[in-house]
Amino acid sequence: MRAIQVSEHGGPEVLRYVEVPDPQVGDGQLLVRTEAAGINFIDTYIRTGRYPTPVPYIPGSEGSGVVTAVGADVTDFQVGDRVAWAAGPGSYAEQVIVPAAVAIPVPDGVNAEIAASALLQGMTAHYLIESIYKPQPGEAVLVHAGAGGVGLILTQLLSSRGVRVITTVSTDDKEKLSRDAGASEVLRYDGDIAARVRELTGGVGVAAAYDGVGASTFEASLASTRIRGMVALFGGASGPVPPFDLQRLNPLGSLFVTRPTLAHYTRDRAELLWRANDIMNAIADGTLHLRIGGSYPLADAAQAHRDLEGRKTTGSIVLVP
Ligand code: NDP
């Protein structure tokens, strides 16, 4: 089959389109013909070696497709089922081995590209607002990168609950997308974000800051958050946050800071299905609109990574074999 392979860590150019042996299904696994693979920022951290991974490897943890074979002990899925996954390594490929334990049925009416990019970003938004800090209607929160994949989903889910969402974005086009998703106020990074947030919240600050941008925004997140509020640092699109002195949380307002990862919020099949089905069902019934900001041929994975890292993308982006 054709796949993208990384043989040494580095820039987007290390994503090579190659011929590799077809994968063989084993016990507890599904063999899936990939219809689309979701691209996530974490794929860039792994590619550069920031998150250590042995080479060679096929990138991509997320996708959707049709089951073509099932392992001997698989009972929940059969050949022909449409499935999606967010924890199956090797998704930038024409065929993927998906452990049945992480496969999610795709509801009718959810197309392959949407299904391929819904789960990783969607379940991240889900755990951030259900399990880390669940804002109440009327409360204000800060969401960085408001026009990105996670950002647009967070904004829609929160604003539909009556939460006041303040976002940050870098361009006019992204501002429009963020407002259309339900943001009440959209800020740029170059101003004093915390001062603007304080102004907008009568000096109080936001109940929670959801920060996937990291290095360039973390200080603003801390300074924007109200007494006893929550700062959820869930990524570092601008780079990792330097070491942090916990004593600083005291004068800042007895703040909570967490650095979560999706795997710890999908610890068993029941928790995975709760989050995945909530997201898939919200898409299927039209309450959550997932924006596919770019669809690239599989062979163009390097260009897709360039665009993601170059802040040229909006919403979710996918590769199509
Ligand atoms: P996005 O679509 O949000 O892309 C990243 C965005 O970050 C860019 O579009 C850009 O938006 C903004 N950004 C700000 N500064 C920079 C910079 N210096 N370089 C590049 N981008 C920058 O990506 P995802 O939705 O895939 O992921 C968002 C974040 O969530 C990432 O940090 C990712 O690692 C994290 N994540 C964490 C998970 C977890 O469980 N911890 C799971 C899934 C994702 P703008 O131009 O508007 O600033």
Short mmCIF file of N, CA and C in Angstrom, two decimals, residues 75-152:
data_model
loop_
_atom_site.label_atom_id
_atom_site.label_comp_id
_atom_site.label_asym_id
_atom_site.label_seq_id
_atom_site.Cartn_x
_atom_site.Cartn_y
_atom_site.Cartn_z
N THR A 75 -15.92 -9.03 18.26
CA THR A 75 -17.37 -9.30 18.18
C THR A 75 -18.19 -8.05 17.88
N ASP A 76 -17.66 -6.87 18.19
CA ASP A 76 -18.46 -5.64 18.08
C ASP A 76 -18.50 -5.05 16.67
N PHE A 77 -17.58 -5.49 15.80
CA PHE A 77 -17.50 -4.89 14.46
C PHE A 77 -17.45 -5.98 13.40
N GLN A 78 -17.94 -5.64 12.20
CA GLN A 78 -17.84 -6.60 11.11
C GLN A 78 -17.41 -5.91 9.82
N VAL A 79 -17.03 -6.74 8.84
CA VAL A 79 -16.59 -6.21 7.55
C VAL A 79 -17.69 -5.33 6.96
N GLY A 80 -17.30 -4.15 6.47
CA GLY A 80 -18.27 -3.22 5.88
C GLY A 80 -18.67 -2.09 6.82
N ASP A 81 -18.39 -2.24 8.13
CA ASP A 81 -18.74 -1.17 9.08
C ASP A 81 -17.91 0.08 8.80
N ARG A 82 -18.52 1.23 9.00
CA ARG A 82 -17.77 2.49 8.96
C ARG A 82 -17.30 2.83 10.37
N VAL A 83 -16.00 3.04 10.52
CA VAL A 83 -15.46 3.33 11.85
C VAL A 83 -14.54 4.55 11.79
N ALA A 84 -14.35 5.15 12.97
CA ALA A 84 -13.37 6.22 13.14
C ALA A 84 -12.53 5.88 14.37
N TRP A 85 -11.37 6.50 14.49
CA TRP A 85 -10.49 6.23 15.62
C TRP A 85 -9.62 7.44 15.87
N ALA A 86 -9.13 7.55 17.11
CA ALA A 86 -8.23 8.67 17.43
C ALA A 86 -7.02 8.17 18.20
N ALA A 87 -6.80 6.87 18.22
CA ALA A 87 -5.66 6.32 18.94
C ALA A 87 -5.09 5.12 18.20
N GLY A 88 -5.11 5.18 16.87
CA GLY A 88 -4.56 4.08 16.09
C GLY A 88 -3.36 4.58 15.32
N PRO A 89 -2.16 4.22 15.73
CA PRO A 89 -0.99 4.76 15.04
C PRO A 89 -0.96 4.35 13.57
N GLY A 90 -0.33 5.15 12.74
CA GLY A 90 -0.16 4.79 11.34
C GLY A 90 -1.32 5.15 10.45
N SER A 91 -1.99 6.27 10.75
CA SER A 91 -3.21 6.62 10.00
C SER A 91 -2.95 7.30 8.66
N TYR A 92 -1.73 7.81 8.42
CA TYR A 92 -1.44 8.42 7.13
C TYR A 92 -1.12 7.30 6.13
N ALA A 93 -2.09 6.45 5.82
CA ALA A 93 -1.84 5.28 4.98
C ALA A 93 -3.15 4.82 4.34
N GLU A 94 -3.01 4.05 3.25
CA GLU A 94 -4.22 3.55 2.58
C GLU A 94 -4.96 2.53 3.42
N GLN A 95 -4.22 1.81 4.28
CA GLN A 95 -4.85 0.83 5.18
C GLN A 95 -4.27 1.01 6.58
N VAL A 96 -5.11 0.80 7.58
CA VAL A 96 -4.67 1.00 8.97
C VAL A 96 -5.17 -0.17 9.82
N ILE A 97 -4.31 -0.62 10.74
CA ILE A 97 -4.75 -1.57 11.76
C ILE A 97 -5.27 -0.75 12.95
N VAL A 98 -6.54 -0.96 13.29
CA VAL A 98 -7.15 -0.22 14.41
C VAL A 98 -7.53 -1.22 15.49
N PRO A 99 -7.01 -1.07 16.71
CA PRO A 99 -7.47 -1.94 17.78
C PRO A 99 -8.99 -1.78 17.95
N ALA A 100 -9.74 -2.90 18.03
CA ALA A 100 -11.20 -2.79 18.17
C ALA A 100 -11.57 -1.98 19.41
N ALA A 101 -10.70 -2.01 20.43
CA ALA A 101 -10.98 -1.30 21.69
C ALA A 101 -11.05 0.21 21.51
N VAL A 102 -10.47 0.74 20.43
CA VAL A 102 -10.52 2.20 20.23
C VAL A 102 -11.36 2.60 19.01
N ALA A 103 -11.98 1.62 18.35
CA ALA A 103 -12.79 1.94 17.16
C ALA A 103 -14.16 2.49 17.59
N ILE A 104 -14.63 3.48 16.84
CA ILE A 104 -15.91 4.15 17.14
C ILE A 104 -16.81 4.03 15.91
N PRO A 105 -18.05 3.55 16.08
CA PRO A 105 -18.95 3.51 14.92
C PRO A 105 -19.26 4.92 14.42
N VAL A 106 -19.31 5.08 13.10
CA VAL A 106 -19.63 6.40 12.53
C VAL A 106 -21.12 6.45 12.21
N PRO A 107 -21.86 7.41 12.78
CA PRO A 107 -23.30 7.48 12.50
C PRO A 107 -23.57 7.80 11.02
N ASP A 108 -24.71 7.34 10.51
CA ASP A 108 -25.15 7.71 9.17
C ASP A 108 -25.20 9.24 9.09
N GLY A 109 -24.84 9.78 7.97
CA GLY A 109 -24.95 11.22 7.81
C GLY A 109 -23.68 11.97 8.20
N VAL A 110 -22.70 11.27 8.80
CA VAL A 110 -21.41 11.92 9.08
C VAL A 110 -20.44 11.45 8.02
N ASN A 111 -19.97 12.36 7.17
CA ASN A 111 -19.13 11.92 6.05
C ASN A 111 -17.71 11.56 6.50
N ALA A 112 -16.95 10.94 5.59
CA ALA A 112 -15.66 10.35 5.95
C ALA A 112 -14.66 11.40 6.46
N GLU A 113 -14.64 12.59 5.83
CA GLU A 113 -13.65 13.59 6.24
C GLU A 113 -13.99 14.15 7.62
N ILE A 114 -15.27 14.38 7.85
CA ILE A 114 -15.69 14.87 9.17
C ILE A 114 -15.39 13.81 10.22
N ALA A 115 -15.75 12.55 9.93
CA ALA A 115 -15.52 11.47 10.90
C ALA A 115 -14.03 11.33 11.21
N ALA A 116 -13.19 11.55 10.19
CA ALA A 116 -11.75 11.36 10.36
C ALA A 116 -11.12 12.42 11.25
N SER A 117 -11.76 13.56 11.37
CA SER A 117 -11.12 14.65 12.12
C SER A 117 -11.94 15.09 13.32
N ALA A 118 -13.01 14.35 13.63
CA ALA A 118 -13.90 14.77 14.73
C ALA A 118 -13.39 14.36 16.10
N LEU A 119 -12.77 13.19 16.18
CA LEU A 119 -12.61 12.59 17.51
C LEU A 119 -11.48 13.20 18.33
N LEU A 120 -10.30 13.36 17.75
CA LEU A 120 -9.18 13.80 18.59
C LEU A 120 -9.43 15.23 19.10
N GLN A 121 -9.80 16.11 18.18
CA GLN A 121 -10.06 17.49 18.61
C GLN A 121 -11.37 17.56 19.39
N GLY A 122 -12.37 16.81 18.95
CA GLY A 122 -13.69 16.86 19.62
C GLY A 122 -13.64 16.31 21.03
N MET A 123 -12.99 15.16 21.21
CA MET A 123 -12.92 14.59 22.57
C MET A 123 -12.03 15.44 23.48
N THR A 124 -11.05 16.13 22.89
CA THR A 124 -10.23 17.06 23.69
C THR A 124 -11.11 18.20 24.20
N ALA A 125 -11.87 18.79 23.30
CA ALA A 125 -12.80 19.85 23.74
C ALA A 125 -13.76 19.31 24.80
N HIS A 126 -14.23 18.08 24.60
CA HIS A 126 -15.19 17.47 25.52
C HIS A 126 -14.60 17.32 26.92
N TYR A 127 -13.39 16.76 27.03
CA TYR A 127 -12.85 16.57 28.39
C TYR A 127 -12.50 17.91 29.03
N LEU A 128 -12.06 18.89 28.20
CA LEU A 128 -11.71 20.19 28.78
C LEU A 128 -12.92 20.84 29.44
N ILE A 129 -14.10 20.72 28.82
CA ILE A 129 -15.26 21.45 29.36
C ILE A 129 -16.22 20.56 30.15
N GLU A 130 -16.01 19.25 30.14
CA GLU A 130 -16.83 18.37 30.97
C GLU A 130 -16.08 17.92 32.22
N SER A 131 -14.77 17.71 32.09
CA SER A 131 -14.04 17.04 33.16
C SER A 131 -12.95 17.89 33.80
N ILE A 132 -12.49 18.92 33.13
CA ILE A 132 -11.45 19.77 33.74
C ILE A 132 -12.08 21.00 34.36
N TYR A 133 -12.80 21.76 33.58
CA TYR A 133 -13.63 22.82 34.17
C TYR A 133 -14.88 22.96 33.32
N LYS A 134 -16.03 22.75 33.95
CA LYS A 134 -17.31 22.81 33.25
C LYS A 134 -17.94 24.18 33.52
N PRO A 135 -17.81 25.11 32.59
CA PRO A 135 -18.33 26.46 32.84
C PRO A 135 -19.86 26.48 32.90
N GLN A 136 -20.37 27.34 33.74
CA GLN A 136 -21.82 27.52 33.87
C GLN A 136 -22.30 28.61 32.91
N PRO A 137 -23.58 28.55 32.51
CA PRO A 137 -24.10 29.62 31.65
C PRO A 137 -23.84 30.99 32.29
N GLY A 138 -23.40 31.94 31.49
CA GLY A 138 -23.13 33.28 32.01
C GLY A 138 -21.69 33.48 32.42
N GLU A 139 -20.96 32.40 32.70
CA GLU A 139 -19.55 32.56 33.03
C GLU A 139 -18.76 32.90 31.77
N ALA A 140 -17.61 33.57 31.97
CA ALA A 140 -16.74 33.90 30.84
C ALA A 140 -15.51 33.01 30.86
N VAL A 141 -15.06 32.60 29.67
CA VAL A 141 -13.83 31.80 29.55
C VAL A 141 -12.98 32.37 28.41
N LEU A 142 -11.72 32.00 28.41
CA LEU A 142 -10.79 32.41 27.35
C LEU A 142 -10.36 31.17 26.58
N VAL A 143 -10.47 31.23 25.24
CA VAL A 143 -10.05 30.12 24.37
C VAL A 143 -9.02 30.67 23.38
N HIS A 144 -7.77 30.18 23.45
CA HIS A 144 -6.77 30.64 22.50
C HIS A 144 -6.89 29.87 21.18
N ALA A 145 -6.37 30.45 20.09
CA ALA A 145 -6.46 29.87 18.75
C ALA A 145 -7.92 29.51 18.45
N GLY A 146 -8.77 30.52 18.55
CA GLY A 146 -10.21 30.31 18.43
C GLY A 146 -10.69 29.82 17.08
N ALA A 147 -9.87 29.95 16.02
CA ALA A 147 -10.30 29.47 14.70
C ALA A 147 -9.64 28.15 14.34
N GLY A 148 -8.89 27.56 15.29
CA GLY A 148 -8.25 26.28 15.03
C GLY A 148 -9.22 25.12 15.22
N GLY A 149 -8.68 23.90 15.06
CA GLY A 149 -9.52 22.72 15.16
C GLY A 149 -10.20 22.62 16.51
N VAL A 150 -9.41 22.55 17.59
CA VAL A 150 -10.01 22.45 18.92
C VAL A 150 -10.76 23.74 19.25
N GLY A 151 -10.20 24.88 18.86
CA GLY A 151 -10.78 26.17 19.22
C GLY A 151 -12.20 26.36 18.71
N LEU A 152 -12.45 25.99 17.45
CA LEU A 152 -13.81 26.16 16.89
C LEU A 152 -14.81 25.23 17.59
#
